[in-house]
Every structure is written in structure tokens, then in C-alpha cells.
CSV table of C-alpha atoms in Angstrom, one decimal:
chain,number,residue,atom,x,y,z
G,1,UNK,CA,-9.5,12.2,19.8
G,2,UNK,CA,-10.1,9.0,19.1
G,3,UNK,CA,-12.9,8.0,21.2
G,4,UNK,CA,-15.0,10.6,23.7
G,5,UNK,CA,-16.5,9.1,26.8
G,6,UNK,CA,-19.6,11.1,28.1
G,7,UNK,CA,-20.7,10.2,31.7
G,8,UNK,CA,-23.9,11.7,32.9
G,9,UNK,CA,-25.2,12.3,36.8
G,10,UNK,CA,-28.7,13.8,37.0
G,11,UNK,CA,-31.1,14.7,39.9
G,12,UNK,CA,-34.0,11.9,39.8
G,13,UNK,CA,-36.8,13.4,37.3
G,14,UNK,CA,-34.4,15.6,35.8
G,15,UNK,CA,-34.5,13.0,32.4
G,16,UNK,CA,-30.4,12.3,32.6
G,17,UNK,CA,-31.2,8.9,31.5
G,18,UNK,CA,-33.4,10.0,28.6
G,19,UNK,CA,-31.0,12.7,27.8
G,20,UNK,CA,-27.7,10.3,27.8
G,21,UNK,CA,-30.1,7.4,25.8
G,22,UNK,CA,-30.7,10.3,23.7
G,23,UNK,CA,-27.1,11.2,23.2
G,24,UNK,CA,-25.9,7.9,22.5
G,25,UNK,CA,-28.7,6.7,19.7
G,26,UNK,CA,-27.5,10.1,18.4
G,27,UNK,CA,-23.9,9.2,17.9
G,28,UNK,CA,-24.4,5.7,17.3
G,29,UNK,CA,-22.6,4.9,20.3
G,30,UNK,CA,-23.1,2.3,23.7
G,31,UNK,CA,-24.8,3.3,26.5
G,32,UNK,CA,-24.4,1.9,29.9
G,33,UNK,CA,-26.5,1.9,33.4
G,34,UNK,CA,-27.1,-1.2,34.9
G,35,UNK,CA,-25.7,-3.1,33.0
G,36,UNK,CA,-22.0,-2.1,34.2
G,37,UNK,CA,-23.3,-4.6,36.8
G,38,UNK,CA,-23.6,-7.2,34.9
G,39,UNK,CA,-20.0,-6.5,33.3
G,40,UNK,CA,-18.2,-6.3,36.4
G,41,UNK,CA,-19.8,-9.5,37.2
G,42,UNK,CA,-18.4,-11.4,34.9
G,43,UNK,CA,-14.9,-9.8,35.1
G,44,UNK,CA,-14.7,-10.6,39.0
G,45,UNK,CA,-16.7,-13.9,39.1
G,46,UNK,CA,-18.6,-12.5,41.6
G,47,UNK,CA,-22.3,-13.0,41.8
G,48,UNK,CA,-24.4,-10.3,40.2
G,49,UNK,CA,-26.8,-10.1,42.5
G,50,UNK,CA,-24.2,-9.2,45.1
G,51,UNK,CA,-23.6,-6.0,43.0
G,52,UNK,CA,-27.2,-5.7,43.2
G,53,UNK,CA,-27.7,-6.2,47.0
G,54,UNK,CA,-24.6,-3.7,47.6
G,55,UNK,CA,-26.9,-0.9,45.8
G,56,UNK,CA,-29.3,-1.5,48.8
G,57,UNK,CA,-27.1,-1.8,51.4
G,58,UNK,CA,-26.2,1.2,50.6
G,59,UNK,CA,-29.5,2.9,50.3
G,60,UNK,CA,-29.9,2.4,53.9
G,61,UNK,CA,-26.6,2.7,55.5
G,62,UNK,CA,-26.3,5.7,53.5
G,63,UNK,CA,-29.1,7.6,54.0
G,64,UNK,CA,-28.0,7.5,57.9
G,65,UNK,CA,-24.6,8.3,57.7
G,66,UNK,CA,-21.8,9.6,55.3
G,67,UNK,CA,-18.6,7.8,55.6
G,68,UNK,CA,-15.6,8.6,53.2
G,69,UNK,CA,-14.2,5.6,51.5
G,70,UNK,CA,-12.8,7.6,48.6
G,71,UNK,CA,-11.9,5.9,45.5
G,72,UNK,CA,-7.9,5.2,44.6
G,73,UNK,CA,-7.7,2.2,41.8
G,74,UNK,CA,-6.7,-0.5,43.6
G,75,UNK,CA,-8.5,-4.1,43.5
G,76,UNK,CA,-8.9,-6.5,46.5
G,77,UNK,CA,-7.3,-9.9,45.4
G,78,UNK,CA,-9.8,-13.2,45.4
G,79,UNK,CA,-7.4,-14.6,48.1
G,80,UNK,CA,-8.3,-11.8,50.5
G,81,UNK,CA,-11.5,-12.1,53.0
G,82,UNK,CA,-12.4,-8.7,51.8
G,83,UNK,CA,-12.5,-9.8,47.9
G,84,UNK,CA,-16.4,-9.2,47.9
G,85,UNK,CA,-16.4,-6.3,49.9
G,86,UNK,CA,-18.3,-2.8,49.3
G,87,UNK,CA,-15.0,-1.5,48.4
G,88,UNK,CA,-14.2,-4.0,45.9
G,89,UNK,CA,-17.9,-4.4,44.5
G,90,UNK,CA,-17.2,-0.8,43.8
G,91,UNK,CA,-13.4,-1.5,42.2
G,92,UNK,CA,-14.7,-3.8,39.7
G,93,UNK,CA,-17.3,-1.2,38.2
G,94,UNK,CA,-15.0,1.4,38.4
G,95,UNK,CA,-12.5,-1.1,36.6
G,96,UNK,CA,-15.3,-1.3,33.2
G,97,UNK,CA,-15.6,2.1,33.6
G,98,UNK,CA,-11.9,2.7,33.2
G,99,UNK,CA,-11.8,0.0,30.5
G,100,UNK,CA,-14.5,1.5,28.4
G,101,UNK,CA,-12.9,4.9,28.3
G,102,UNK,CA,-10.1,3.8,27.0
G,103,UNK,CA,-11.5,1.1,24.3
G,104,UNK,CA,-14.5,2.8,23.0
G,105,UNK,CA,-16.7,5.9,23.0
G,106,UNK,CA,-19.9,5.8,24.9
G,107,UNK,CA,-22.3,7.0,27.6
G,108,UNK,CA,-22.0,6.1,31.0
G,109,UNK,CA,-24.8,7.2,33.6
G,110,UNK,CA,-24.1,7.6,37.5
G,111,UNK,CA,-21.7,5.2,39.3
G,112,UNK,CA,-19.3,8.3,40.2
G,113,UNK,CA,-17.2,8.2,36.4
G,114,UNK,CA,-16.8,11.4,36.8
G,115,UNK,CA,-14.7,10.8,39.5
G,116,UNK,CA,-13.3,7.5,38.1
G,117,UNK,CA,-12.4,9.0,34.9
G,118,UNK,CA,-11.5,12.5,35.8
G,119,UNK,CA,-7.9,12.2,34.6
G,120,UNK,CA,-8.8,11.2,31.2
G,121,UNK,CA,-8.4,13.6,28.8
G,122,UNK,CA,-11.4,12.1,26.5
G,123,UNK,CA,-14.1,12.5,29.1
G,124,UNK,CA,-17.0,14.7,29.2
G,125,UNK,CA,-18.7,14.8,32.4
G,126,UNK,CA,-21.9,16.4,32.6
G,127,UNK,CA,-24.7,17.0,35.5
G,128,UNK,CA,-28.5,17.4,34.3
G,129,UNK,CA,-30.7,18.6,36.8
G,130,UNK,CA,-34.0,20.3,36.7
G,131,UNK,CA,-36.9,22.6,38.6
G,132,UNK,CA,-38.3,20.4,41.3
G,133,UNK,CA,-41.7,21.0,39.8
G,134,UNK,CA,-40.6,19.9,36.5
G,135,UNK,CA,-38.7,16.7,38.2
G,136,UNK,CA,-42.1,16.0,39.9
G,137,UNK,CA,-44.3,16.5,37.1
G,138,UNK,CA,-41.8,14.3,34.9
G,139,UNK,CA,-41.8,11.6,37.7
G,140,UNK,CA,-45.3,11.6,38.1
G,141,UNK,CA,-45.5,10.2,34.8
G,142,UNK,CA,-44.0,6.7,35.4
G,143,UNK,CA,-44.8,6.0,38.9
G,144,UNK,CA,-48.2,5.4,40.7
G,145,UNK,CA,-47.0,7.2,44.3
G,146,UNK,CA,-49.4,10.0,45.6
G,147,UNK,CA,-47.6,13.7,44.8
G,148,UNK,CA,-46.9,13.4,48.4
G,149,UNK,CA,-44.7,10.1,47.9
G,150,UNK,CA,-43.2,11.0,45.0
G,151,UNK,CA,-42.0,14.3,46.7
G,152,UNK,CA,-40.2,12.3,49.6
G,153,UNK,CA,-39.0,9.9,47.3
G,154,UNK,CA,-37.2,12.0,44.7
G,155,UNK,CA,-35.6,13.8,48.0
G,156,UNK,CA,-34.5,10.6,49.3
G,157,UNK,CA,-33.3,9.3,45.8
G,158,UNK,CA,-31.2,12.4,45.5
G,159,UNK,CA,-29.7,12.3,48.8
G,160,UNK,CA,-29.0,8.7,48.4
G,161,UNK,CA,-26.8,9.7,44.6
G,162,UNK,CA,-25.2,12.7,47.1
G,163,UNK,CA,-24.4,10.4,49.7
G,164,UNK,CA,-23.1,7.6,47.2
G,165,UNK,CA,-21.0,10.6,45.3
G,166,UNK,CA,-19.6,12.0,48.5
G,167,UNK,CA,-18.8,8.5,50.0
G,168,UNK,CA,-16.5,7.3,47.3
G,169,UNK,CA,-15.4,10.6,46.6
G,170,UNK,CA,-14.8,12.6,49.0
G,171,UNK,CA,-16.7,15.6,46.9
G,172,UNK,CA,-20.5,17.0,46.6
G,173,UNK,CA,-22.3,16.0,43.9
G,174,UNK,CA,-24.1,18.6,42.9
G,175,UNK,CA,-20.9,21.0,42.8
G,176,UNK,CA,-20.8,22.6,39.8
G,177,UNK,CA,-16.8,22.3,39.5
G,178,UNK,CA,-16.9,18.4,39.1
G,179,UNK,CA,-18.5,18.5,35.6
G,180,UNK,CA,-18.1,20.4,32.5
G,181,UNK,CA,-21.7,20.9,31.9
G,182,UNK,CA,-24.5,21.4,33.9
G,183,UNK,CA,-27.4,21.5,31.9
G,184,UNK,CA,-30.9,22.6,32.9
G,185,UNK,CA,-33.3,20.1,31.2
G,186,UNK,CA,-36.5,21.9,32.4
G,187,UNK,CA,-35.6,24.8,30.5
G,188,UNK,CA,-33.9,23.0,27.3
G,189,UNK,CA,-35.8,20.2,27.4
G,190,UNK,CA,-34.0,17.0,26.5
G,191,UNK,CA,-33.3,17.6,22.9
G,192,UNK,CA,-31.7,20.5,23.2
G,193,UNK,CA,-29.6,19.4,26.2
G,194,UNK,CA,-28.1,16.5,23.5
G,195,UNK,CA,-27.0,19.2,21.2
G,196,UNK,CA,-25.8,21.1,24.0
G,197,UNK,CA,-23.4,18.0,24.6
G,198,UNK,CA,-22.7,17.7,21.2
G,199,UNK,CA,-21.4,21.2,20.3
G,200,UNK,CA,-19.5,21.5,23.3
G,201,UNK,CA,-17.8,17.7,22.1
G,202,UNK,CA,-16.8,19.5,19.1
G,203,UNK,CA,-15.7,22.8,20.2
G,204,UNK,CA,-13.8,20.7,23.1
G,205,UNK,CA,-12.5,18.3,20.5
């Protein structure tokens, strides 16, 4: 295999960020979060901050309501009215997702790749989540909410990740038959959640 593409979707506090970070200092590879945002950007033309705004958007209309607007590959054309729409906001990333996995290894966190990527025979997909005292505790530690706040906020977070999952998806996200991992970090602890990832890449591989 030439290159091994390891996508990451974790409950908020669970570390899936650290962990992937983690992963790809590890293997000396690239990691990418938000700034697939800035990628698709530039590919498109369209303003980043749209991208950025569309994350919001969401957020609220989300949190409301599921509506399905599964993903199929297609891009809206600049020509059309709907060239900056949430559909095609959501094209373009999936488009740097698709191009990464096929150019270069590296870790990709949230933005569905699972889902973009699941035909690809290179990809590891892999779900970290964690006791919800040990994803309070750990979110406790870098913000200044009340235990209270932070409580409401990791349930909301999470729903908002289901929501976005099961929008352009069609499929739960926390189902353990969309990944090939799903790793515990509040018993492994981060660490040993990498080297999980790593001997399954080279048993897999």
C-alpha cells in the first residue's frame, strides 16, 4: 500500500484530536482539521469564511431538525445559482478529502471521510470515544464553563457531529459498523489508542 489514509470521528472530550495529532507526528505524516477549509477554498474560489459560516448554519438548523442530503460526488458548476450552496460547500471538502487519499498518507479528523472515503481500499476509519466522566473531566481542562455548561455543551456538540454525520450520510455516527476501530480512550489513554491504530495498519496492510 502505498499510502494509508486514517480518518478519525470522536465524541467531544474523548481526545480524537490529540489522538489523530498523536498518530500523525508518529508516522511523520499530515494532519488535517480545519484547515480542509481553507483547502477547499482555494480550490472552489469561494470565500473561506463561507465554509466557516456554513459550520454554524448548521449548528443551528441541525440541532432542530435532521434532513437527509446524503453525499454522491457530484460538484455544483460556478454557473449554477446553487454553486455556493450547503451542498456544494460540502462537495468541495469532500473533493480534498478524496484528493488527499489518493496523493498522500495522512490524518483526516471529522467532516464525514469515513463516508467520503469508504470505497477506498487505503483507508482506516476509526471512532474514539470515551466515559462521559472522563470526556468531562478532559473538557474541563480547556474551557472555563461551570460543570453544568460543559455537560450541556459536550451533549449538544455531540448531537451536532450525529446530526452532521446522519445528514450527509444517511447513517448514525456512532454505529460501530461504519469504522474499523472504535477505540476507548478513557481506558487506553491516548498513547495506547495510537499504537492500537498502528498495529492494526500493519496487520491490515
Amino acid at each position: 500500500m502505498d499510502n494509508v489514509v486514517i480518518t478519525i470521528a470522536r465524541q467531544y472530550g474523548s481526545g480524537g484530536k490529540t489522538v489523530g495529532e498523536m498518530l500523525a507526528k508518529e508516522m511523520g505524516i499530515p494532519f488535517y482539521n480545519d484547515n480542509l477549509l481553507k483547502m477547499a477554498s482555494e480550490e472552489s474560489g469561494i470565500s473561506e469564511q463561507l465554509f466557516r459560516q456554513l459550520d454554524e448554519k448548521l449548528k443551528n438548523s441541525l440541532f432542530n431538525r435532521v434532513s437527509l442530503d446524503i453525499y454522491t460526488g457530484e460538484l455544483i458548476p460556478p454557473e449554477s445559482s446553487d454553486f455556493v450552496s450547503e451542498k456544494n460547500l460540502f462537495n468541495y471538502q469532500a473533493e480534498i478529502i478524496k484528493r488527499l487519499a489518493k496523493t498522500q498518507s495522512c490524518v483526516i479528523i471529522g467532516r464525514a471521510a469515513d463516508f467520503i472515503l469508504k470505497d477506498y481500499p487505503n483507508v482506516v476509519s476509526v471512532f474514539v470515544h470515551g466515559s462521559k466522566e472522563f470526556n468531562l473531566a478532559r473538557a474541563m481542562e480547556y474551557n472555563s464553563m461551570t460543570e453544568e455548561e460543559m455537560k450541556k455543551f459536550i451533549v449538544k456538540t455531540d448531537k451536532y457531529r450525529a446530526d452532521y454525520y446522519k445528514h450527509y450520510t444517511g447513517r448514525e455516527w456512532t454505529d460501530a459498523r461504519n469504522y474499523d476501530l472504535c477505540l476507548n480512550s478513557s481506558k487506553l489513554g491516548f498513547q495506547k489508542c495510537v499504537e492500537e491504530i498502528q498495529a492494526y495498519i500493519k496487520v491490515r496492510f
